[in-house]
CSV table of C-alpha atoms in Angstrom, one decimal:
chain,number,residue,atom,x,y,z
A,1277,GLN,CA,93.1,95.6,81.6
A,1278,VAL,CA,96.9,96.8,81.3
A,1279,GLN,CA,99.6,93.8,80.7
A,1280,LEU,CA,103.3,94.3,81.4
A,1281,GLN,CA,105.9,91.9,79.2
A,1282,GLU,CA,109.1,91.7,80.0
A,1283,SER,CA,112.3,90.9,77.2
A,1284,GLY,CA,115.7,90.8,76.7
A,1285,PRO,CA,118.6,88.2,77.7
A,1286,GLY,CA,117.9,85.6,79.9
A,1287,LEU,CA,121.7,85.0,80.5
A,1288,VAL,CA,124.4,88.2,80.9
A,1289,LYS,CA,128.1,87.6,81.7
A,1290,PRO,CA,129.9,89.4,84.8
A,1291,SER,CA,131.1,93.0,83.8
A,1292,GLU,CA,128.7,93.4,80.8
A,1293,THR,CA,125.6,95.0,81.3
A,1294,LEU,CA,122.1,94.0,81.7
A,1295,SER,CA,119.4,95.4,79.4
A,1296,LEU,CA,115.7,94.6,79.5
A,1297,THR,CA,112.6,96.1,77.9
A,1298,CYS,CA,109.2,96.7,79.5
A,1299,THR,CA,106.4,96.7,76.8
A,1300,VAL,CA,103.1,97.8,78.1
A,1301,SER,CA,99.8,97.2,76.4
A,1302,GLY,CA,96.1,97.9,77.4
A,1303,GLY,CA,96.7,101.4,78.2
A,1304,SER,CA,98.9,104.2,77.2
A,1305,ILE,CA,102.0,104.7,79.1
A,1306,SER,CA,101.6,108.3,79.7
A,1307,SER,CA,100.2,109.6,82.8
A,1308,TYR,CA,101.9,107.4,85.2
A,1309,TYR,CA,105.6,106.3,86.7
A,1310,TRP,CA,106.8,102.9,85.7
A,1311,SER,CA,109.2,100.7,88.0
A,1312,TRP,CA,111.7,98.1,88.0
A,1313,ILE,CA,111.9,95.7,90.4
A,1314,ARG,CA,113.8,92.8,91.2
A,1315,GLN,CA,114.2,89.5,93.2
A,1316,SER,CA,116.8,87.4,93.8
A,1317,PRO,CA,116.7,83.4,94.1
A,1318,GLY,CA,115.0,83.1,97.6
A,1319,LYS,CA,115.4,87.1,98.9
A,1320,GLY,CA,113.2,89.8,99.2
A,1321,LEU,CA,112.0,91.9,96.8
A,1322,GLU,CA,114.4,95.3,95.9
A,1323,TRP,CA,113.2,98.5,94.4
A,1324,ILE,CA,115.7,99.6,91.0
A,1325,GLY,CA,113.9,102.4,90.3
A,1326,TYR,CA,111.1,104.3,88.3
A,1327,ILE,CA,110.3,106.5,85.4
A,1328,HIS,CA,107.5,108.9,84.4
A,1329,TYR,CA,106.5,109.4,80.6
A,1330,SER,CA,108.5,112.4,80.7
A,1331,GLY,CA,111.7,111.4,81.2
A,1332,SER,CA,112.1,111.9,85.1
A,1333,THR,CA,113.6,109.1,86.9
A,1334,ASN,CA,114.2,107.8,90.2
A,1335,TYR,CA,117.2,105.2,91.1
A,1336,ASN,CA,117.7,102.9,94.4
A,1337,PRO,CA,120.9,105.0,95.4
A,1338,SER,CA,122.4,101.0,96.1
A,1339,LEU,CA,122.4,100.6,92.2
A,1340,LYS,CA,122.3,104.3,91.2
A,1341,SER,CA,126.3,104.5,89.7
A,1342,ARG,CA,125.0,101.8,87.7
A,1343,VAL,CA,121.4,102.0,86.5
A,1344,THR,CA,120.0,103.6,83.6
A,1345,ILE,CA,115.7,103.7,83.2
A,1346,SER,CA,114.8,104.9,79.9
A,1347,VAL,CA,111.2,105.4,78.2
A,1348,ASP,CA,109.9,105.6,74.6
A,1349,THR,CA,106.4,106.4,74.6
A,1350,SER,CA,106.4,105.7,70.9
A,1351,LYS,CA,106.6,102.1,71.5
A,1352,ASN,CA,105.1,102.1,74.9
A,1353,GLN,CA,107.9,100.7,76.6
A,1354,PHE,CA,110.4,101.7,78.9
A,1355,SER,CA,113.8,100.0,79.4
A,1356,LEU,CA,116.6,98.9,82.1
A,1357,LYS,CA,120.2,99.2,81.9
A,1358,LEU,CA,122.4,98.0,84.6
A,1359,SER,CA,125.9,97.9,83.8
A,1360,SER,CA,129.0,96.1,85.4
A,1361,VAL,CA,127.1,93.3,86.8
A,1362,THR,CA,128.2,90.4,89.0
A,1363,ALA,CA,126.4,87.6,90.2
A,1364,ALA,CA,124.8,89.3,92.8
A,1365,ASP,CA,122.6,90.8,90.0
A,1366,THR,CA,121.4,87.3,88.8
A,1367,ALA,CA,117.4,87.5,90.3
A,1368,VAL,CA,114.1,88.1,88.4
A,1369,TYR,CA,113.2,91.4,87.1
A,1370,TYR,CA,109.8,92.4,87.2
A,1371,CYS,CA,108.7,96.0,85.8
A,1372,ALA,CA,105.2,97.5,87.1
A,1373,ARG,CA,103.1,100.1,86.9
A,1374,ARG,CA,103.0,102.2,90.1
A,1375,GLY,CA,99.4,103.3,90.9
A,1376,ASN,CA,98.2,106.2,93.1
A,1377,TYR,CA,95.7,106.6,95.5
A,1378,TYR,CA,94.6,110.5,97.4
A,1379,ASP,CA,93.5,110.3,100.8
A,1380,SER,CA,93.9,113.1,104.0
A,1381,SER,CA,97.5,111.7,104.3
A,1382,GLY,CA,98.4,112.8,100.9
A,1383,TYR,CA,99.5,110.5,97.7
A,1384,HIS,CA,99.6,107.0,98.2
A,1385,TYR,CA,101.7,104.8,95.8
A,1386,PHE,CA,101.6,101.0,95.3
A,1387,PHE,CA,102.6,98.9,92.3
A,1388,ASP,CA,99.2,97.5,90.9
A,1389,TYR,CA,100.7,95.7,87.6
A,1390,TRP,CA,103.3,93.6,86.9
A,1391,GLY,CA,104.7,92.3,84.1
A,1392,GLN,CA,105.1,88.1,84.6
A,1393,GLY,CA,109.0,88.6,85.4
A,1394,THR,CA,111.9,87.7,83.8
A,1395,LEU,CA,115.1,85.6,84.7
A,1396,VAL,CA,118.3,86.9,84.4
A,1397,THR,CA,121.5,84.8,85.3
A,1398,VAL,CA,125.1,86.4,85.4
A,1399,SER,CA,127.6,83.9,84.5
A,1400,SER,CA,130.6,83.5,82.3
B,786,ASP,CA,116.4,103.5,103.9
B,787,ILE,CA,113.6,102.6,105.7
B,788,GLN,CA,113.8,98.8,107.2
B,789,MET,CA,111.0,96.9,106.8
B,790,THR,CA,110.7,93.8,109.5
B,791,GLN,CA,108.1,91.5,109.0
B,792,SER,CA,107.1,88.4,111.3
B,793,PRO,CA,107.2,85.5,111.3
B,794,SER,CA,109.0,85.0,108.5
B,795,SER,CA,106.7,81.4,108.2
B,796,LEU,CA,104.2,79.6,109.1
B,797,SER,CA,102.3,76.6,109.0
B,798,ALA,CA,98.2,77.0,109.1
B,799,SER,CA,95.3,74.7,108.5
B,800,VAL,CA,92.3,75.9,106.0
B,801,GLY,CA,89.8,77.9,107.8
B,802,ASP,CA,92.5,79.0,110.5
B,803,ARG,CA,92.7,82.7,111.2
B,804,VAL,CA,95.8,84.2,110.4
B,805,THR,CA,98.1,87.7,111.5
B,806,ILE,CA,101.3,88.8,109.9
B,807,THR,CA,103.1,91.6,111.3
B,808,CYS,CA,105.1,94.3,109.8
B,809,ARG,CA,107.5,97.0,111.7
B,810,THR,CA,109.1,100.1,110.1
B,811,SER,CA,112.8,101.7,111.6
B,812,GLN,CA,110.6,105.0,111.4
B,813,SER,CA,106.9,105.6,111.5
B,814,ILE,CA,105.6,106.0,108.1
B,815,SER,CA,102.2,107.2,108.5
B,816,ASN,CA,100.3,104.7,106.6
B,817,TYR,CA,102.2,104.8,103.5
B,818,LEU,CA,101.5,101.2,103.6
B,819,ASN,CA,101.3,98.2,100.5
B,820,TRP,CA,100.6,94.3,100.9
B,821,TYR,CA,101.6,92.1,98.4
B,822,GLN,CA,100.7,88.3,98.1
B,823,GLN,CA,103.2,86.4,95.6
B,824,LYS,CA,102.9,82.9,94.8
B,825,PRO,CA,105.9,80.3,93.5
B,826,GLY,CA,107.0,81.7,90.0
B,827,LYS,CA,104.4,84.6,89.8
B,828,ALA,CA,104.8,88.4,90.1
B,829,PRO,CA,103.5,89.8,93.9
B,830,LYS,CA,99.9,90.9,93.7
B,831,LEU,CA,98.9,93.9,95.4
B,832,LEU,CA,96.4,93.3,98.1
B,833,PHE,CA,96.3,96.6,100.2
B,834,TYR,CA,97.6,99.9,99.7
B,835,ALA,CA,97.8,103.0,102.4
B,836,ALA,CA,97.4,100.1,104.7
B,837,SER,CA,94.2,99.3,105.1
B,838,SER,CA,92.4,100.1,101.4
B,839,LEU,CA,91.7,96.5,99.7
B,840,GLN,CA,92.4,96.5,96.0
B,841,SER,CA,89.9,96.1,93.9
B,842,GLY,CA,89.0,92.2,93.6
B,843,VAL,CA,90.7,91.5,96.6
B,844,PRO,CA,88.4,88.8,99.1
B,845,SER,CA,86.9,90.2,102.3
B,846,ARG,CA,88.5,88.0,104.4
B,847,PHE,CA,92.1,89.6,104.0
B,848,SER,CA,92.1,92.9,106.1
B,849,GLY,CA,95.2,95.4,106.6
B,850,SER,CA,95.4,97.8,109.9
B,851,GLY,CA,98.1,99.8,111.1
B,852,SER,CA,99.6,103.4,111.1
B,853,GLY,CA,103.5,104.4,113.0
B,854,THR,CA,105.7,102.1,112.2
B,855,ASP,CA,103.1,98.8,113.2
B,856,PHE,CA,101.5,97.3,110.7
B,857,THR,CA,99.2,93.9,110.2
B,858,LEU,CA,97.8,91.6,107.5
B,859,THR,CA,95.1,89.1,108.6
B,860,ILE,CA,93.6,86.6,107.1
B,861,SER,CA,90.1,85.9,109.1
B,862,SER,CA,89.5,82.4,107.2
B,863,LEU,CA,92.3,81.3,105.3
B,864,GLN,CA,91.4,79.6,102.2
B,865,PRO,CA,93.7,76.8,99.9
B,866,GLU,CA,94.7,79.7,97.4
B,867,ASP,CA,95.8,81.8,100.1
B,868,PHE,CA,99.0,79.9,100.6
B,869,ALA,CA,101.5,82.2,99.5
B,870,THR,CA,104.2,84.4,100.6
B,871,TYR,CA,103.1,88.0,101.7
B,872,SER,CA,105.3,91.1,101.8
B,873,CYS,CA,104.7,94.4,103.0
B,874,GLN,CA,106.2,97.9,101.3
B,875,GLN,CA,106.9,101.5,102.5
B,876,SER,CA,106.0,104.3,99.9
B,877,TYR,CA,107.0,107.2,102.3
B,878,SER,CA,110.1,107.5,101.0
B,879,THR,CA,112.7,106.4,98.7
B,880,PRO,CA,114.2,104.1,98.5
B,881,LEU,CA,111.1,102.0,98.3
B,882,THR,CA,112.2,98.8,100.4
B,883,PHE,CA,110.1,96.1,100.7
B,884,GLY,CA,109.8,93.5,104.1
B,885,GLY,CA,111.4,89.8,103.9
B,886,GLY,CA,108.4,88.4,103.1
B,887,THR,CA,105.8,85.4,105.3
B,888,LYS,CA,105.5,82.5,103.6
B,889,VAL,CA,102.1,81.0,104.7
B,890,GLU,CA,102.4,76.8,104.5
B,891,ILE,CA,99.6,74.5,105.0
B,892,LYS,CA,99.8,72.2,108.0
């Protein structure tokens, strides 16, 4: 059973960089895409971006200028860096695996395994 | 970006009720639609992918349907463990986007 676990500081100061790591266990990080998703208090889910084990990335344009997602296959980990944070970046951050399914319409992608989430508060 | 609109935003229902949640997209997405269930303090759980494909382990009282811009999640007989927030998500194009969620509460 694949398991994901987020780790990193729960408090970040405004204008600094938020850094989180997701450790994947119970399976290899290879052969899949891996994503970061966040949820502001009382709000809906927001996709931040994803990375393939090869290193290719796709980011949400709304955050692209501040986001970097990287992967370390030797540690079965991938990471998120979000720079110049403000209070608006306060959220629960989730890491997730992008699963896939093929039908007559083509390939479908979805988030089938999630970490438990970690609350990051931006405050001085 | 593809906008996702769920309705209602919340509903109150009793155990045994039939519940229907709607998700509408701002443009046609064929069947590139996923549904998730989220309980307080927990990560979302995948219920359906490709609009109507039931994820392994999800009870058959849940059903998903729709194509194009209109999609539906139905719970045929609401159970105590089904009280949660349900969200749709499109996988047609990036940026991937989610609906605002529908909170199903106990009447």
